[in-house]
Structure formats: C-alpha cells, structure tokens
C-alpha cells in the first residue's frame, strides 16, 4: 500500500481563515515501514524563478493512514518560542476533527519552538506528528491550565485534595490516536511546578505531560519528553496502548517525574524506551484504596521490553503503590538500569485491597543499585482516612530470572504484610555482586514465601532453595501476550 497526499490540494477545502500561504509542501507517504527524511529541494516555478521547497516525507507503521492533514503554521502557529500557540493548536484540532469519520487526519508540527497551553485531542483517527526539530514548550502560566475532576479511581488529586490541572496533551474517549514524531521534543518546562510543589504553594495537583483516558488503540512513539511538571505518559482506563522509542528525561531530583504510568489499562506494550527521572521509570498502577477498589479496573497484559532506566531514588519498574484495581500478567524482559534504587519494586499497603499477581521478569542487567529485589507491604500513603483496614492486597506468583547485578548495597528486601504474606515468589539464575559498602545482611525477608535456585549471594531461608534436580526456572508462560 502506498499513498501520496498533496498537502496543498487539501488546503483548498478549508474555510478561509487568512493563513499565510507557504511554499511548504508536505507529502505524507504511508508505507508499512517507517522512513523519515527532510529534503531541501529547489525547482523553478511557473515564471522560471528558483523557489525552495522543503519536502517532508514521513510515515510510520500500520494503524494510521490519514486522509487529511494540516500544518500548525496554517492555523497561525508561530514557532519563535515566545508567541502563544494555544489558539493555533485549538483551531488546528477543531478544523481537523471534522475528518474523524472521513479517514482521519494528521496535524504536523514543523521545526520551531512552539509555546502553548494545554490542548485536547478531540478526534478519533488522529495523529500528532512532531518534526525532529519541533519543540512543544508547555506554558508556565497556570491560568492556561484548566482544572479538571480527579480520576474516579483515585478520589482526589495526588498532590492536593480535589481537582487537578489538566495534562499538557489530554484526550478522553478516543479511538486510534497516534502521538509521534521523528524524535521531536515535548518540553514540560516543569521547574516552576517543582518549586511550587516543594514549597506547598500548589492549589491543585500538577499536570502530567500526556494523559489519555477511556481510549483504545493509542500509540506514543519516537518522541523526546523533557522536564514534565509531574508524570510523563499516563494512559488510563485504556486498551491497546503502545509506547515505543520514547526518550524521557528530567533532573533526577525532580519530584514525581515518573516516566510511563499505565493505569487501569489492558494490553500495553512499552518498548525501546530510555528514561532518566526523579521517580519510577515505569510505574504500573490501578487506582488508590477505596476509590480504586470501587472502580475495580486492573492493569493487565502489560509487556515491557528493552527499557533503560536511570533513577537514583526510585524503581526501574514499580508495581503500585496505587494497585487497588489489581495488576496482573506483567511481562518484562531485557531491562537495563544504572544508578537506580531498585529493579522491580512491589509497593502496597493495608487498605489497598486489589492484587499483584502473575509477574514475569527475565533478563535484567543492573549496575549500582540499592536493592535488586524490593517488595514493600507498608507503603502507606492513603487518599484519606476512609480506607478499609481489612482491605488486604494479594501478592502472588512473582517470578524473576536471568539477572546480573553489580555494585549492589542489598540483594533483596522482601517485606510482606503480617497475616497477609506475599506468596509464590520464584527467583532463579541471579548473580549479584555486592558493593564494598554493602549491608552485612544481603537479604532480609519477612512475611513472604517462595523458592529460589541458582542465586548468589545465598537467599533468605523463606525462599526455599531447590536442589539442582528440581532446577525451577520460575516457569515462564510460553504463549505471547496479544500486544507482543
Ligand atoms: C520510529 O522511528 C524509527 C527510526 O526512524 C522507525 O524505524 C520506527 O518505525 C518508528 N516507529 C514508530 C512506532 O513510529
Ligand atoms: C479539554 O477537555 C477538558 C475535559 O473534558 C475540558 O474541561 C477543557 O475545557 C477542554 N479544553 C479545551 C481547551 O477545550
Ligand atoms: C467516556 O467513557 C466512559 C466509559 O465508557 C463514560 O463513562 C464517560 O461518560 C465517557 N465520557 C465522555 C466525555 O464521553
Ligand atoms: C532522540 O533525542 C534524544 C535527545 O536528544 C537522544 O538522546 C536520543 O538518542 C534520540 N533518539 C533517537 C532514536 O534518535
Ligand atoms: C558503586 O556504588 C556507589 C554508591 O553506592 C557509588 O558511589 C560508586 O561510584 C559505585 N561504583 C562503581 C564502580 O560504579
Ligand atoms: C542465566 O542468565 C544469563 C543472563 O543473566 C543467561 O545468559 C543464561 O542463559 C541464563 N541461564 C539459564 C540456564 O537460563
Ligand atoms: C528486616 O526487615 C524487618 C521488617 O521490615 C525489620 O523489622 C528488620 O529490622 C530488618 N532487619 C535488618 C537486620 O535489617
């Protein structure tokens, strides 16, 4: 399949809006594999004058052959880094949304620095495409951020009670949305938000960078996200989500700048992402205490592959702490972490309810870690005092294998909940080299049970060591997840 669209011919369908005519010709060529190039060409116009065209060829895989296209500049966009493009984004998206049921549309953001307030994606079958040299700069003016209701599965904002600032790019109840680029940049300009958070000056919960709710068929790919005010990518109550080829960076001291947080989602693939952040690189969630229990929507069928993480005070992959709707069937492989607090960390507490089960992690290379394995049953942090003290989380069937770690302070700190042990833990084929300043006791296990084989240093007694003849390899499922 090969299609070529001439952008100028589409433009004539537009109502007159007084846009600057440009020499820009955009051809969108959809083939099955991606190729991106910007070519500066010269040609002669009808009067024989030499004119320059910039031709953008871009295309990406599968779910997104869009019939209609528009460039931000045609809606009054100015990429000088200081002019507000809030209206240009709204006009562009409003205009393009009319093609929702006519083959969908793509909004192209050319090279430049595009300052804008938050904007909503309002159309199905929609692609936002950032040129390699396009930088979206999130406005630091709080009045440009609508305050919206808290998520029903959280009952309140995380920073403050009550509402929350809308995310920089927000959408709800959408199908087939692609946010992508040739590694273009989305800059959350988070610093003033971090300062206000530290000083307790925020009236509402900080915005996330990208949040899509109740959506199906989402792809976020080939982008660089920097300095989010808080979490970066937050797909919530959604299914069939791919996050791929995304670089996320924020100062390692910035508060709550989690990388990717699938929250009550089904069928999610996170692949080939590189994350440096002040909080968990990937944090898998599903609602908070009584609100999450009532909402009852798990995160399941999550596949994480080739993740590289640097996060000195947080986890490579966190399961929780908000997990009250349940987390199940998580597979992770080929994970690299450097100077990160822990590998996979399970965080939960009395009052959470829900479960974390059927977790399969294999192939981790870790360097300079506080804990390779960490499970915490007393994480605390409740939305309010109305949580049910009898709502105990179930943590079971947790499998880790094929792990090499060096410069580690403590091999494993596994703390279940008294009266509610974490069970079915299996750790195999793991080599941990302790640091010079390592804790005397490499493992500390309480209220857990499981087995181990081929693990050095020798695990705690609660992880019963299997003889060679049993050689359990924490049997991993052989069938693939749908999204894989
Ligand atoms: C991302 O970019 C790479 C390299 O340009 C390309 O091969 C890949 O298909 C793109 N992926 C997506 C999902 O857009
Ligand atoms: C974006 O969507 C939210 C939630 O539906 C709404 O409150 C807000 O007004 C919308 N923003 C714009 C600019 O339309
Ligand atoms: C979005 O979908 C959810 C779940 O189906 C529904 O409860 C909600 O009313 C929808 N919201 C909008 C704005 O359509
Ligand atoms: C994307 O840009 C970031 C930041 O400049 C860079 O570190 C990363 O290597 C780039 N990714 C690709 C695939 O080119
Ligand atoms: C080992 O880890 C410590 C922190 O615990 C760090 O200061 C040191 O640089 C690391 N050494 C190497 C060789 O990476
Ligand atoms: C043990 O793990 C290493 C990687 O850490 C891997 O290369 C090796 O194949 C694994 N051994 C078995 C028996 O699976
Ligand atoms: C081991 O963990 C338990 C439970 O958190 C704690 O009470 C105990 O002090 C720890 N032991 C050591 C030696 O750190």
Coordinates of C-alpha atoms and ligand atoms in Angstrom, one line a residue:
X1 CA 0.0 0.0 0.0
X2 CA 1.4 3.3 -0.9
X3 CA -0.4 6.6 -0.8
X4 CA 0.8 10.1 -1.6
X5 CA -1.1 13.2 -0.4
X6 CA -0.5 16.6 -1.7
X7 CA -1.0 18.9 1.1
X8 CA -1.8 22.0 -1.0
X9 CA -4.8 20.3 -2.6
X10 CA -6.2 19.6 0.8
X11 CA -5.8 23.1 1.9
X12 CA -8.3 24.4 -0.7
X13 CA -11.1 22.6 1.2
X14 CA -10.5 24.7 4.2
X15 CA -12.7 27.7 5.1
X16 CA -10.9 31.0 4.5
X17 CA -9.0 31.7 7.7
X18 CA -6.4 34.2 6.4
X19 CA -3.5 31.9 6.7
X20 CA -0.1 32.8 5.3
X21 CA 0.5 30.9 2.1
X22 CA 3.7 29.0 2.3
X23 CA 6.0 27.2 0.0
X24 CA 5.8 24.2 2.2
X25 CA 4.6 21.1 0.5
X26 CA 4.0 18.2 2.7
X27 CA 3.8 14.8 1.3
X28 CA 2.6 12.1 3.6
X29 CA 3.7 8.7 2.3
X30 CA 2.4 5.8 4.2
X31 CA 4.2 2.6 3.6
X32 CA 4.4 -0.2 6.1
X33 CA 7.8 0.6 7.4
X34 CA 8.9 3.9 8.6
X35 CA 11.3 6.2 7.0
X36 CA 11.8 9.9 7.8
X37 CA 13.7 12.4 5.9
X38 CA 13.7 16.1 5.4
X39 CA 14.9 17.2 2.0
X40 CA 15.5 20.7 0.9
X41 CA 15.0 20.9 -2.9
X42 CA 15.0 23.6 -5.5
X43 CA 12.8 23.9 -8.5
X44 CA 11.5 26.5 -10.9
X45 CA 8.1 28.0 -10.5
X46 CA 5.8 28.9 -13.5
X47 CA 7.7 32.2 -14.0
X48 CA 11.0 30.4 -14.1
X49 CA 12.1 31.8 -10.7
X50 CA 14.0 29.4 -8.5
X51 CA 12.0 28.5 -5.4
X52 CA 12.8 26.3 -2.5
X53 CA 10.6 23.7 -1.2
X54 CA 11.0 21.8 1.9
X55 CA 9.6 18.4 1.4
X56 CA 8.8 16.3 4.4
X57 CA 8.5 12.6 3.9
X58 CA 7.3 10.8 6.9
X59 CA 5.4 7.7 7.6
X60 CA 5.0 5.2 10.3
X61 CA 3.6 1.8 10.8
X62 CA 0.1 0.4 10.4
X63 CA -2.7 2.0 12.3
X64 CA -2.6 5.4 10.8
X65 CA -3.1 6.1 7.2
X66 CA -4.8 9.5 7.5
X67 CA -6.8 11.0 4.7
X68 CA -6.4 14.7 5.8
X69 CA -3.6 16.8 7.0
X70 CA -2.7 20.2 8.3
X71 CA 0.3 22.0 9.5
X72 CA 0.3 24.1 12.6
X73 CA 1.6 27.2 10.7
X74 CA -1.6 27.2 8.6
X75 CA -3.6 27.9 11.7
X76 CA -1.5 30.9 12.7
X77 CA 1.2 29.0 14.6
X78 CA 4.4 30.9 15.3
X79 CA 7.4 28.8 16.3
X80 CA 9.6 31.6 17.9
X81 CA 9.4 30.2 21.4
X82 CA 7.6 33.2 22.9
X83 CA 4.4 33.6 20.9
X84 CA 1.5 31.6 22.3
X85 CA 0.2 28.9 20.1
X86 CA -2.7 27.9 22.3
X87 CA -5.2 29.2 19.8
X88 CA -3.4 27.7 16.8
X89 CA -3.5 24.2 18.3
X90 CA -7.2 24.6 19.2
X91 CA -8.0 25.9 15.7
X92 CA -6.0 23.2 14.0
X93 CA -7.5 20.4 16.0
X94 CA -11.1 21.8 15.7
X95 CA -10.6 22.0 12.0
X96 CA -9.1 18.6 11.6
X97 CA -11.6 16.9 13.9
X98 CA -14.3 17.2 11.2
X99 CA -12.5 14.5 9.2
X100 CA -12.8 12.0 12.1
X101 CA -15.2 9.8 10.0
X102 CA -13.6 10.6 6.7
X103 CA -10.3 8.9 7.0
X104 CA -8.9 10.8 9.9
X105 CA -6.3 13.4 10.0
X106 CA -2.7 14.3 10.9
X107 CA -1.5 17.6 12.4
X108 CA 2.0 18.3 11.5
X109 CA 4.3 20.4 13.7
X110 CA 7.2 21.9 11.8
X111 CA 10.7 22.8 13.1
X112 CA 10.5 25.6 15.7
X113 CA 9.8 26.2 19.3
X114 CA 6.0 26.2 19.8
X115 CA 4.9 27.7 23.1
X116 CA 1.4 26.6 24.0
X117 CA -1.0 26.0 26.8
X118 CA -2.5 22.5 27.3
X119 CA -4.6 21.2 24.4
X120 CA -7.1 18.4 23.9
X121 CA -7.1 15.8 21.2
X122 CA -10.8 15.6 20.3
X123 CA -10.9 13.4 17.3
X124 CA -10.6 9.6 16.6
X125 CA -8.2 8.5 13.9
X126 CA -5.9 11.4 14.7
X127 CA -2.1 11.7 14.5
X128 CA 0.0 14.5 16.0
X129 CA 3.4 14.4 14.3
X130 CA 6.4 16.4 15.5
X131 CA 9.2 17.1 13.2
X132 CA 12.6 16.2 14.5
X133 CA 13.4 19.9 15.3
X134 CA 10.0 20.7 16.6
X135 CA 9.8 21.5 20.3
X136 CA 6.5 22.0 22.1
X137 CA 7.0 24.2 25.1
X138 CA 4.4 23.9 27.8
X139 CA 3.2 27.2 29.1
X140 CA 4.2 28.0 32.6
X141 CA 1.1 30.2 33.1
X142 CA -1.2 28.4 35.4
X143 CA -4.2 30.2 34.0
X144 CA -3.7 28.3 30.8
X145 CA -4.4 25.0 32.6
X146 CA -8.0 24.0 33.1
X147 CA -8.7 22.4 36.4
X148 CA -10.5 19.0 35.9
X149 CA -12.1 16.5 38.2
X150 CA -9.9 14.0 40.0
X151 CA -9.8 10.5 38.5
X152 CA -12.6 8.3 39.8
X153 CA -10.2 5.5 40.8
X154 CA -8.1 8.0 42.9
X155 CA -10.9 10.1 44.5
X156 CA -8.6 13.1 44.7
X157 CA -5.5 14.6 43.1
X158 CA -2.2 13.2 44.2
X159 CA -0.6 16.5 45.2
X160 CA -3.6 18.1 46.7
X161 CA -7.2 17.2 47.6
X162 CA -9.8 18.0 45.0
X163 CA -9.2 18.8 41.3
X164 CA -6.1 18.7 39.2
X165 CA -4.6 20.6 36.4
X166 CA -5.4 19.1 33.0
X167 CA -2.5 17.3 31.3
X168 CA -0.5 19.1 28.7
X169 CA -1.8 16.9 25.9
X170 CA -5.1 15.5 27.1
X171 CA -7.8 13.3 25.4
X172 CA -10.7 11.2 26.5
X173 CA -12.9 8.5 24.9
X174 CA -10.8 8.3 21.7
X175 CA -10.0 5.5 19.3
X176 CA -6.9 5.3 17.2
X177 CA -4.7 8.2 18.3
X178 CA -1.0 8.5 17.5
X179 CA 1.3 11.0 19.1
X180 CA 4.6 10.6 17.3
X181 CA 7.5 12.3 15.6
X182 CA 10.9 11.9 14.2
X183 CA 12.2 12.3 17.8
X184 CA 10.7 15.7 18.1
X185 CA 10.5 17.1 21.7
X186 CA 7.8 17.9 24.2
X187 CA 9.2 20.1 26.9
X188 CA 7.0 20.4 30.0
X189 CA 9.1 23.3 31.4
X190 CA 8.4 21.8 34.8
X191 CA 10.8 23.8 37.1
X192 CA 8.3 26.3 38.5
X193 CA 5.8 23.5 39.1
X194 CA 8.5 21.5 41.1
X195 CA 9.4 24.6 43.1
X196 CA 5.7 25.3 44.0
X197 CA 5.2 21.7 44.9
X198 CA 8.2 21.7 47.2
X199 CA 7.0 25.0 48.8
X200 CA 3.4 23.6 49.2
X201 CA 2.1 26.5 47.1
X202 CA 0.0 24.5 44.6
X203 CA -3.7 24.8 44.7
X204 CA -4.2 21.7 42.5
X205 CA -2.3 18.6 41.5
X206 CA 0.4 19.2 38.9
X207 CA -0.3 18.4 35.3
X208 CA 1.0 15.3 33.5
X209 CA 2.6 15.6 30.1
X210 CA 0.4 13.2 28.1
X211 CA -2.8 11.7 29.5
X212 CA -5.4 9.7 27.6
X213 CA -8.5 8.4 29.3
X214 CA -11.0 5.7 28.2
X215 CA -9.3 5.3 24.9
X216 CA -8.5 2.4 22.6
X217 CA -5.7 2.0 20.1
X218 CA -3.1 4.5 21.2
X219 CA 0.4 4.9 20.0
X220 CA 3.0 7.2 21.5
X221 CA 6.3 6.8 19.7
X222 CA 9.5 8.4 18.6
X223 CA 9.5 11.4 20.8
X224 CA 11.7 13.0 23.5
X225 CA 9.9 14.2 26.6
X226 CA 11.7 16.5 28.9
X227 CA 11.0 18.2 32.3
X228 CA 7.4 17.2 32.9
X229 CA 5.8 19.0 35.8
X230 CA 4.9 15.5 37.1
X231 CA 4.3 12.1 35.5
X232 CA 5.1 11.9 31.8
X233 CA 2.9 9.4 30.0
X234 CA -0.3 8.4 31.7
X235 CA -2.6 6.1 29.7
X236 CA -5.6 5.4 31.9
X237 CA -8.7 3.2 31.6
X238 CA -7.5 2.4 28.1
X239 CA -6.6 -0.6 26.0
X240 CA -4.2 -1.5 23.2
X241 CA -1.6 1.1 24.0
X242 CA 1.9 1.2 22.6
X243 CA 4.7 3.4 23.9
X244 CA 7.8 2.9 21.8
X245 CA 11.0 4.7 21.0
X246 CA 10.5 7.4 23.6
X247 CA 13.3 9.2 25.5
X248 CA 12.2 10.7 28.7
X249 CA 14.5 12.9 30.8
X250 CA 14.1 15.1 33.9
X251 CA 16.5 16.0 36.7
X252 CA 16.9 13.0 39.0
X253 CA 15.9 15.3 41.9
X254 CA 12.7 16.5 40.3
X255 CA 9.6 15.4 42.2
X256 CA 7.3 12.7 40.8
X257 CA 8.6 12.8 37.3
X258 CA 7.6 9.2 36.6
X259 CA 8.3 8.0 33.1
X260 CA 5.4 5.9 31.9
X261 CA 2.4 5.0 34.1
X262 CA -0.1 2.6 32.6
X263 CA -3.1 2.9 35.0
X264 CA -6.1 0.6 34.8
X265 CA -5.1 -0.4 31.2
X266 CA -5.3 -3.7 29.2
X267 CA -2.9 -4.7 26.5
X268 CA 0.0 -2.3 26.8
X269 CA 3.4 -2.6 25.2
X270 CA 6.3 -0.4 26.4
X271 CA 9.3 -1.0 24.2
X272 CA 12.7 0.6 23.4
X273 CA 12.4 3.5 25.9
X274 CA 15.2 5.3 27.7
X275 CA 14.2 7.1 30.9
X276 CA 16.2 9.3 33.3
X277 CA 13.9 10.6 36.0
X278 CA 13.3 11.7 39.6
X279 CA 10.8 8.9 40.2
X280 CA 10.0 5.4 38.9
X281 CA 10.9 4.9 35.2
X282 CA 7.8 2.8 34.7
X283 CA 5.0 2.7 37.4
X284 CA 2.2 0.3 36.9
X285 CA -1.0 1.4 38.7
X286 CA -4.7 0.8 39.0
X287 CA -6.3 3.2 41.5
X288 CA -6.0 4.2 45.1
X289 CA -7.5 2.4 48.2
X290 CA -11.3 2.6 48.5
X291 CA -11.7 4.6 45.2
X292 CA -9.6 2.1 43.2
X293 CA -11.4 -0.9 44.8
X294 CA -14.8 0.6 43.9
X295 CA -13.7 1.4 40.4
X296 CA -12.3 -2.1 40.0
X297 CA -10.3 -1.8 36.8
X298 CA -7.0 -3.7 36.7
X299 CA -3.9 -3.2 34.6
X300 CA -3.3 -6.4 32.8
X301 CA -1.4 -7.9 29.9
X302 CA 1.5 -5.5 30.1
X303 CA 4.6 -6.2 28.2
X304 CA 7.8 -4.2 28.8
X305 CA 10.8 -4.8 26.6
X306 CA 14.2 -3.1 26.2
X307 CA 13.8 -0.4 28.9
X308 CA 16.8 1.5 30.1
X309 CA 16.4 3.4 33.3
X310 CA 18.4 5.8 35.5
X311 CA 16.6 6.8 38.6
X312 CA 18.8 7.1 41.8
X313 CA 15.9 7.4 44.3
X314 CA 13.3 5.2 42.6
X315 CA 12.5 1.9 40.9
X316 CA 13.2 0.7 37.3
X317 CA 9.7 -0.8 37.3
X318 CA 7.3 -0.2 40.2
X319 CA 4.1 -2.2 40.6
X320 CA 2.0 0.2 42.8
X321 CA 1.8 1.8 45.1
X322 CA -1.7 2.5 43.8
X323 CA -2.8 -1.0 42.7
X324 CA -6.3 -1.3 44.2
X325 CA -7.9 -2.4 41.0
X326 CA -5.3 -5.1 40.6
X327 CA -2.2 -5.7 38.5
X328 CA -1.8 -9.0 36.6
X329 CA 0.0 -10.6 33.8
X330 CA 3.0 -8.4 33.5
X331 CA 6.0 -9.5 31.4
X332 CA 9.3 -7.6 31.3
X333 CA 12.5 -8.5 29.5
X334 CA 15.8 -7.0 28.5
X335 CA 15.9 -4.3 31.2
X336 CA 18.9 -2.2 31.9
X337 CA 19.2 0.0 34.9
X338 CA 22.1 2.1 36.1
X339 CA 22.4 4.1 39.3
X340 CA 18.8 3.2 40.2
X341 CA 17.4 2.5 43.7
X342 CA 15.8 -0.9 42.8
X343 CA 15.0 -3.3 40.0
X344 CA 11.3 -4.2 40.1
X345 CA 9.6 -3.0 43.2
X346 CA 6.2 -4.0 44.5
X347 CA 4.7 -1.3 46.7
X348 CA 1.4 -1.8 48.5
X349 CA -0.2 -1.3 51.9
X350 CA -3.0 -2.4 54.2
X351 CA -6.1 -0.6 52.8
X352 CA -5.2 -1.0 49.2
X353 CA -7.0 -4.3 48.5
X354 CA -6.5 -5.5 45.0
X355 CA -3.7 -7.8 43.9
X356 CA -0.4 -8.0 42.2
X357 CA -0.1 -11.4 40.5
X358 CA 1.4 -13.3 37.6
X359 CA 4.5 -11.1 37.2
X360 CA 7.3 -12.5 35.0
X361 CA 10.6 -10.6 34.7
X362 CA 13.6 -12.0 32.9
X363 CA 16.9 -10.6 31.6
X364 CA 17.9 -7.6 33.8
X365 CA 21.4 -6.0 33.8
X366 CA 21.7 -3.8 36.8
X367 CA 24.6 -1.6 37.9
X368 CA 24.8 0.5 41.1
X369 CA 21.6 -0.4 42.9
X370 CA 20.5 -0.2 46.4
X371 CA 18.2 -3.2 46.1
X372 CA 17.9 -5.7 43.3
X373 CA 14.6 -7.0 44.7
X374 CA 12.3 -4.9 46.8
X375 CA 8.8 -5.6 48.0
X376 CA 7.1 -3.3 50.4
X377 CA 3.9 -4.1 52.3
X378 CA 3.7 -1.0 54.4
X379 CA 4.0 1.7 51.8
X380 CA 1.3 3.8 53.5
X381 CA 0.2 6.9 51.6
X382 CA -3.6 6.9 51.7
X383 CA -6.0 9.3 49.9
X384 CA -7.9 9.9 53.2
X385 CA -8.7 8.2 56.4
X386 CA -11.7 6.3 55.0
X387 CA -9.7 3.3 53.7
X388 CA -10.7 -0.1 54.8
X389 CA -8.2 -1.6 57.2
X390 CA -9.5 -5.0 56.2
X391 CA -8.7 -4.5 52.5
X392 CA -5.5 -6.6 52.2
X393 CA -3.7 -6.8 48.9
X394 CA -2.9 -10.2 47.5
X395 CA 0.6 -10.5 46.1
X396 CA 1.3 -13.9 44.5
X397 CA 3.2 -15.6 41.7
X398 CA 6.0 -13.2 41.2
X399 CA 8.8 -14.6 39.0
X400 CA 12.3 -13.2 38.4
X401 CA 15.1 -14.9 36.4
X402 CA 18.3 -14.3 34.5
X403 CA 19.6 -11.3 36.3
X404 CA 23.1 -9.9 36.7
X405 CA 23.7 -7.0 39.1
X406 CA 26.9 -5.3 40.3
X407 CA 27.7 -2.7 42.9
X408 CA 24.6 -3.6 45.0
X409 CA 24.0 -2.4 48.6
X410 CA 21.5 -5.1 49.4
X411 CA 20.4 -8.1 47.3
X412 CA 16.8 -8.3 48.4
X413 CA 14.5 -6.6 50.9
X414 CA 11.2 -8.5 50.8
X415 CA 8.6 -7.3 53.3
X416 CA 5.2 -8.8 53.1
X417 CA 2.3 -7.9 55.4
X418 CA 2.0 -9.7 58.7
X419 CA -1.0 -12.1 58.4
X420 CA -1.1 -11.5 54.6
X421 CA 2.1 -12.9 53.3
X422 CA 3.3 -12.4 49.7
X423 CA 3.4 -15.9 48.2
X424 CA 4.7 -17.8 45.1
X425 CA 7.9 -15.9 44.7
X426 CA 10.4 -17.6 42.5
X427 CA 13.9 -16.2 41.9
X428 CA 16.3 -18.1 39.7
X429 CA 19.6 -17.7 37.9
X430 CA 20.7 -14.5 39.5
X431 CA 24.2 -13.2 40.2
X432 CA 24.6 -10.3 42.4
X433 CA 27.9 -8.7 43.2
X434 CA 27.7 -6.7 46.3
X435 CA 29.3 -3.3 46.7
X436 CA 32.1 -2.5 49.1
X437 CA 29.8 -0.7 51.4
X438 CA 27.1 -3.4 51.2
X439 CA 24.8 -4.2 54.1
X440 CA 26.1 -7.1 56.3
X441 CA 22.8 -9.0 55.7
X442 CA 22.3 -9.2 51.9
X443 CA 18.7 -10.4 52.2
X444 CA 16.0 -9.6 54.6
X445 CA 12.7 -11.4 54.1
X446 CA 9.6 -11.1 56.3
X447 CA 6.1 -12.4 55.6
X448 CA 6.9 -13.9 52.3
X449 CA 7.2 -17.4 50.8
X450 CA 8.7 -18.8 47.7
X451 CA 11.6 -20.7 46.1
X452 CA 14.9 -19.9 44.6
X453 CA 17.6 -21.6 42.6
X454 CA 21.0 -20.6 41.3
X455 CA 21.0 -17.3 43.2
X456 CA 24.1 -15.6 44.7
X457 CA 24.5 -14.4 47.3
X458 CA 22.5 -17.2 49.0
X459 CA 18.9 -16.0 49.5
X460 CA 17.0 -15.8 52.8
X461 CA 15.6 -19.1 54.1
X462 CA 12.0 -18.1 53.2
X463 CA 13.0 -18.5 49.6
X464 CA 13.5 -22.2 49.8
X465 CA 16.4 -23.3 47.8
X466 CA 15.7 -26.0 45.3
X467 CA 18.3 -28.7 44.5
X468 CA 19.8 -28.9 41.1
X469 CA 17.5 -31.8 40.2
X470 CA 14.4 -29.6 40.5
X471 CA 16.1 -26.6 38.9
X472 CA 13.0 -24.5 38.8
X473 CA 13.4 -21.7 36.3
X474 CA 10.3 -19.8 37.5
X475 CA 8.3 -21.4 34.7
X476 CA 7.5 -18.6 32.4
X477 CA 4.4 -18.7 30.2
X478 CA 5.3 -19.8 26.6
X479 CA 2.4 -18.1 24.9
X480 CA 2.8 -14.5 24.0
X481 CA 0.6 -11.6 25.1
X482 CA -1.7 -10.2 22.4
X483 CA 0.2 -6.9 22.3
X484 CA 3.6 -8.5 21.9
Ligands
LIG1 C1 10.3 5.3 15.0 O1 11.5 5.7 14.2 C2 12.2 4.6 13.8 C3 13.5 5.1 13.2 O2 13.3 6.2 12.4 C4 11.4 3.8 12.8 O3 12.1 2.7 12.3 C5 10.2 3.3 13.5 O4 9.3 2.6 12.6 C6 9.4 4.4 14.1 N1 8.4 3.8 15.0 C7 7.2 4.2 15.2 C8 6.3 3.4 16.0 O5 6.8 5.3 14.7
LIG2 C1 -10.3 19.9 27.4 O1 -11.1 18.9 28.0 C2 -11.4 19.1 29.3 C3 -12.1 17.9 29.9 O2 -13.1 17.4 29.1 C4 -12.3 20.3 29.4 O3 -12.6 20.6 30.8 C5 -11.5 21.5 28.8 O4 -12.3 22.7 28.8 C6 -11.0 21.2 27.4 N1 -10.2 22.3 27.0 C7 -10.4 22.9 25.9 C8 -9.4 24.0 25.6 O5 -11.3 22.7 25.2
LIG3 C1 -16.1 8.2 28.3 O1 -16.3 6.8 28.5 C2 -16.7 6.4 29.8 C3 -16.6 4.9 30.0 O2 -17.3 4.4 28.9 C4 -18.0 7.1 30.2 O3 -18.4 6.8 31.5 C5 -17.9 8.6 30.0 O4 -19.2 9.2 30.2 C6 -17.4 8.9 28.6 N1 -17.1 10.4 28.6 C7 -17.4 11.1 27.6 C8 -17.0 12.6 27.7 O5 -17.9 10.7 26.6
LIG4 C1 16.2 11.4 20.5 O1 16.7 12.5 21.1 C2 17.3 12.4 22.4 C3 17.6 13.7 22.9 O2 18.4 14.5 22.1 C4 18.6 11.5 22.2 O3 19.2 11.3 23.4 C5 18.1 10.2 21.6 O4 19.2 9.3 21.3 C6 17.3 10.4 20.3 N1 16.8 9.1 19.9 C7 16.9 8.7 18.6 C8 16.3 7.3 18.4 O5 17.5 9.3 17.8
LIG5 C1 29.1 1.9 43.5 O1 28.0 2.5 44.1 C2 28.3 3.6 44.9 C3 27.1 4.0 45.6 O2 26.6 3.0 46.4 C4 28.9 4.7 44.0 O3 29.3 5.8 44.8 C5 30.1 4.1 43.3 O4 30.6 5.1 42.4 C6 29.8 2.9 42.5 N1 31.0 2.3 42.0 C7 31.1 1.9 40.7 C8 32.4 1.3 40.3 O5 30.2 2.1 39.9
LIG6 C1 21.1 -17.2 33.2 O1 21.1 -15.8 32.9 C2 22.0 -15.4 32.0 C3 21.9 -13.9 31.8 O2 22.0 -13.3 33.0 C4 21.7 -16.1 30.7 O3 22.7 -15.7 29.7 C5 21.7 -17.6 30.8 O4 21.3 -18.2 29.6 C6 20.8 -18.0 31.9 N1 20.9 -19.4 32.2 C7 19.9 -20.2 32.1 C8 20.1 -21.6 32.4 O5 18.8 -19.8 31.7
LIG7 C1 14.4 -6.9 58.3 O1 13.2 -6.4 58.0 C2 12.3 -6.2 59.1 C3 10.9 -5.8 58.5 O2 11.0 -4.6 57.8 C4 12.8 -5.2 60.0 O3 12.0 -5.0 61.1 C5 14.2 -5.6 60.5 O4 14.8 -4.6 61.3 C6 15.1 -5.9 59.3 N1 16.3 -6.5 59.8 C7 17.5 -6.0 59.5 C8 18.7 -6.7 60.1 O5 17.6 -5.0 58.8

